[in-house]
XYZ file of C-alpha atoms in Angstrom:
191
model
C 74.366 0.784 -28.069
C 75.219 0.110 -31.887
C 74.963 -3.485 -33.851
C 78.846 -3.663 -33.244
C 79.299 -2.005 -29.684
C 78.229 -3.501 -26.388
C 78.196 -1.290 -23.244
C 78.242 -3.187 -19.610
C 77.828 -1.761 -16.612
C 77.328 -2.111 -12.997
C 78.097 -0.500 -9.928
C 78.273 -2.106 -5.738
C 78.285 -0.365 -2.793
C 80.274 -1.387 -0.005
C 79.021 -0.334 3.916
C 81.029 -2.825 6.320
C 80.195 -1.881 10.355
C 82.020 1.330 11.726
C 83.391 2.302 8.492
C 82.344 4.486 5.577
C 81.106 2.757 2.649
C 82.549 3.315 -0.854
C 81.095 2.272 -4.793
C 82.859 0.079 -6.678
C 81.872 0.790 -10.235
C 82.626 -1.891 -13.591
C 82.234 -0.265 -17.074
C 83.094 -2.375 -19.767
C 83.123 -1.702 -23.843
C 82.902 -4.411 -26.370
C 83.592 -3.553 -30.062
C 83.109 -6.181 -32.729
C 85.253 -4.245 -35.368
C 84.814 -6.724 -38.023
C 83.883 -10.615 -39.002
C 87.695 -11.061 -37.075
C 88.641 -8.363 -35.070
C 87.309 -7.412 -31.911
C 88.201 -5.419 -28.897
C 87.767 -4.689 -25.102
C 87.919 -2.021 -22.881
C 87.130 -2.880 -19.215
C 87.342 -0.927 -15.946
C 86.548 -2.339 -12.611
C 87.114 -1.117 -8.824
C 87.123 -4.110 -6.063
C 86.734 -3.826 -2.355
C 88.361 -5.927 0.305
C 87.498 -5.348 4.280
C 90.085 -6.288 6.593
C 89.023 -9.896 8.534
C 88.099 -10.132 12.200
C 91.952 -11.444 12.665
C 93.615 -8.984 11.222
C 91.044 -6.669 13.450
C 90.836 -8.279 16.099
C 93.417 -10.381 16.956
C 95.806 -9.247 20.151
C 98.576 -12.405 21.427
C 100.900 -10.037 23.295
C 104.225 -9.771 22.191
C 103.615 -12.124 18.583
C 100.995 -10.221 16.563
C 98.096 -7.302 16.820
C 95.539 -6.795 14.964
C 94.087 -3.145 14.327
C 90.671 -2.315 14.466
C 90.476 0.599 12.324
C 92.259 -1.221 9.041
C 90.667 0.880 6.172
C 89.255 -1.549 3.093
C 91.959 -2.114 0.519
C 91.026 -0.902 -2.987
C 92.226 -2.128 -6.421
C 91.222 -0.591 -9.318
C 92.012 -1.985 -12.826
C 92.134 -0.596 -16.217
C 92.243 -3.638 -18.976
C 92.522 -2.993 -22.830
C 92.423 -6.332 -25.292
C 92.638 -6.651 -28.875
C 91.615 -9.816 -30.224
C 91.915 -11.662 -33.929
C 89.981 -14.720 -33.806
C 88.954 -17.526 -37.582
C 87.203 -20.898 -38.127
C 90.824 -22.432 -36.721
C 92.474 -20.093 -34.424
C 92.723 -16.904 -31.861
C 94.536 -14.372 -30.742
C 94.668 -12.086 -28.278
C 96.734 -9.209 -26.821
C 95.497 -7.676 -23.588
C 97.720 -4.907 -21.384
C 96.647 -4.167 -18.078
C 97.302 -1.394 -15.007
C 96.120 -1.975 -11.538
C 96.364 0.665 -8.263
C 96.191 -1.388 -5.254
C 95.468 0.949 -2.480
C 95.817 0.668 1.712
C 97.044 -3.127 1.102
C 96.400 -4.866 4.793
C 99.779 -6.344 5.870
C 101.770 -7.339 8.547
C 104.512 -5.207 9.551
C 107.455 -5.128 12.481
C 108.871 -7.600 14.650
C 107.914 -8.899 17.865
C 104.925 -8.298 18.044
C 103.710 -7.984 14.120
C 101.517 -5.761 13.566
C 98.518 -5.188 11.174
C 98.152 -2.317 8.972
C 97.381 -0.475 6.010
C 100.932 0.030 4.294
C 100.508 1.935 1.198
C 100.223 1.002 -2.582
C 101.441 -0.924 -5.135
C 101.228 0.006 -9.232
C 101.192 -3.485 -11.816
C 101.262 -2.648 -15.317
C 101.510 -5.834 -17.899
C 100.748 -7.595 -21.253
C 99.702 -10.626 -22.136
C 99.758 -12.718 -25.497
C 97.717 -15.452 -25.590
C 96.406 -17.810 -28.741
C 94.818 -20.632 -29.516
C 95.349 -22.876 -33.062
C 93.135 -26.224 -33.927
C 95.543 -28.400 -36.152
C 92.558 -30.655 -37.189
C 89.166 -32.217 -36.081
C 91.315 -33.423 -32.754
C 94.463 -31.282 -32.391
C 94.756 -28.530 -30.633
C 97.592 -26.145 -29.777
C 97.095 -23.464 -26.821
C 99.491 -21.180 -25.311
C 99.826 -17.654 -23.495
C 102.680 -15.262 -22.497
C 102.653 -12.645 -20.068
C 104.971 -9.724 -18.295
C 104.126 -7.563 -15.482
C 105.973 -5.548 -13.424
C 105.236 -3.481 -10.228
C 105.903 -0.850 -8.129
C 104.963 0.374 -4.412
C 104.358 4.362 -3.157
C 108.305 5.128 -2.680
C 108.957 4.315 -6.233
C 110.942 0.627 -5.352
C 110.216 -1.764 -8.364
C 109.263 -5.192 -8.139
C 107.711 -5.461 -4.499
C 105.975 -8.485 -4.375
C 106.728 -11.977 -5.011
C 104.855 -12.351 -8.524
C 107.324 -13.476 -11.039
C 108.010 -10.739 -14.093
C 107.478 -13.455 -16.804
C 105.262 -16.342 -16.906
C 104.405 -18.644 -20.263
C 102.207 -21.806 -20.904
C 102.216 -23.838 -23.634
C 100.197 -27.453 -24.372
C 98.602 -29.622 -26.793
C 95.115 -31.175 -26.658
C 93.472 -34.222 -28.264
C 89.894 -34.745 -28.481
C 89.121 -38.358 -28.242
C 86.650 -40.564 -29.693
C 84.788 -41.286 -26.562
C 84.005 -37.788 -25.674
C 87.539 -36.968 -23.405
C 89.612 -34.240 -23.866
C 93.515 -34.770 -22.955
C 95.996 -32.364 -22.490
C 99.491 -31.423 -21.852
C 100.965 -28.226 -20.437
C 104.324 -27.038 -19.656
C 104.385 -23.717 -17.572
C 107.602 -22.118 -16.689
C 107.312 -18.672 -14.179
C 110.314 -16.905 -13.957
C 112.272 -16.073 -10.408
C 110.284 -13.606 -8.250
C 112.560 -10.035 -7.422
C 111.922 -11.002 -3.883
C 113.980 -13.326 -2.602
């Protein structure tokens, strides 16, 4: 659109057998605010039909599928400033997803498949990137999320809250890049 703004855009249409069909649109905008600054504003709607197990499926008295499972939906919102020189990066990014009519199994004996509502995520994350020298290379991110379903109960799903990575790399003379990470993910609210 202009020398320093990119606009990206796209749009699929969905039409699985005996059900309605539904768009899932992308938009995205790409700013290059300066010779280091940049930023990103992305939106993007995914579709996921149910499978012919959780349709079809029928053992008496262990598990039942459903044959008219609507699609689950997610639709995420993404926003990311980033800094990046000759040597190094950064970038901060925070997110919000709506994950809609999430397929699940439910109950006891027998389990049943169904739609069961919703769940909110809104997060961060931090990540960077530093070369030392010709060889050396430190990477890293950070992130945080949290979540909520339709009834308002936070952290509903067995993500963890926190999760980091850190790790050097070396490039070697022969062409080979080596690398070590740590990762640590902290406990998930579900037990």
């Amino acid at each position: 659109v202009l020398d320093w703004l990119n606009v990206i855009g796209g749009v699929q249409y969905n039409k699985p057998e005996e059900i309605s069909g539904d768009y899932s649109p992308r938009l995205a905008l790409i700013a290059q605010l300066n010779d280091n600054w940049s930023s990103k504003i992305l939106y993007g709607k995914a579709f996921r039909e149910a499978s012919g197990v959780e349709r079809f499926l029928n053992i008496p008295s262990i598990i039942v599928g459903d044959e008219s499972l609507s699609p689950e939906t997610i639709e995420t919102f993404d926003f990311q400033i980033i800094r990046t020189d000759e040597n190094s990066s950064l970038a901060a990014t925070y997110f919000h997803s709506e994950h809609e009519d999430i397929i699940a199994r439910v109950g006891a004996s027998p389990l049943r498949i169904s739609n069961t509502g919703g769940i909110t995520y809104d997060g961060i994350e931090l990540e960077g990137r530093m070369q030392i020298n010709e060889k050396w290379q430190v990477i890293g991110n950070l992130s945080y999320q949290r979540n909520d379903n339709d009834s308002g109960m936070d952290g509903v799903t067995y993500a963890p809250d926190w999760m980091t990575k850190a790790g050097v790399s070396y490039d070697s003379l022969d062409g080979i890049k080596w690398s070590v990470f740590n990762s640590y993910f902290s406990e998930s609210t579900l037990q």
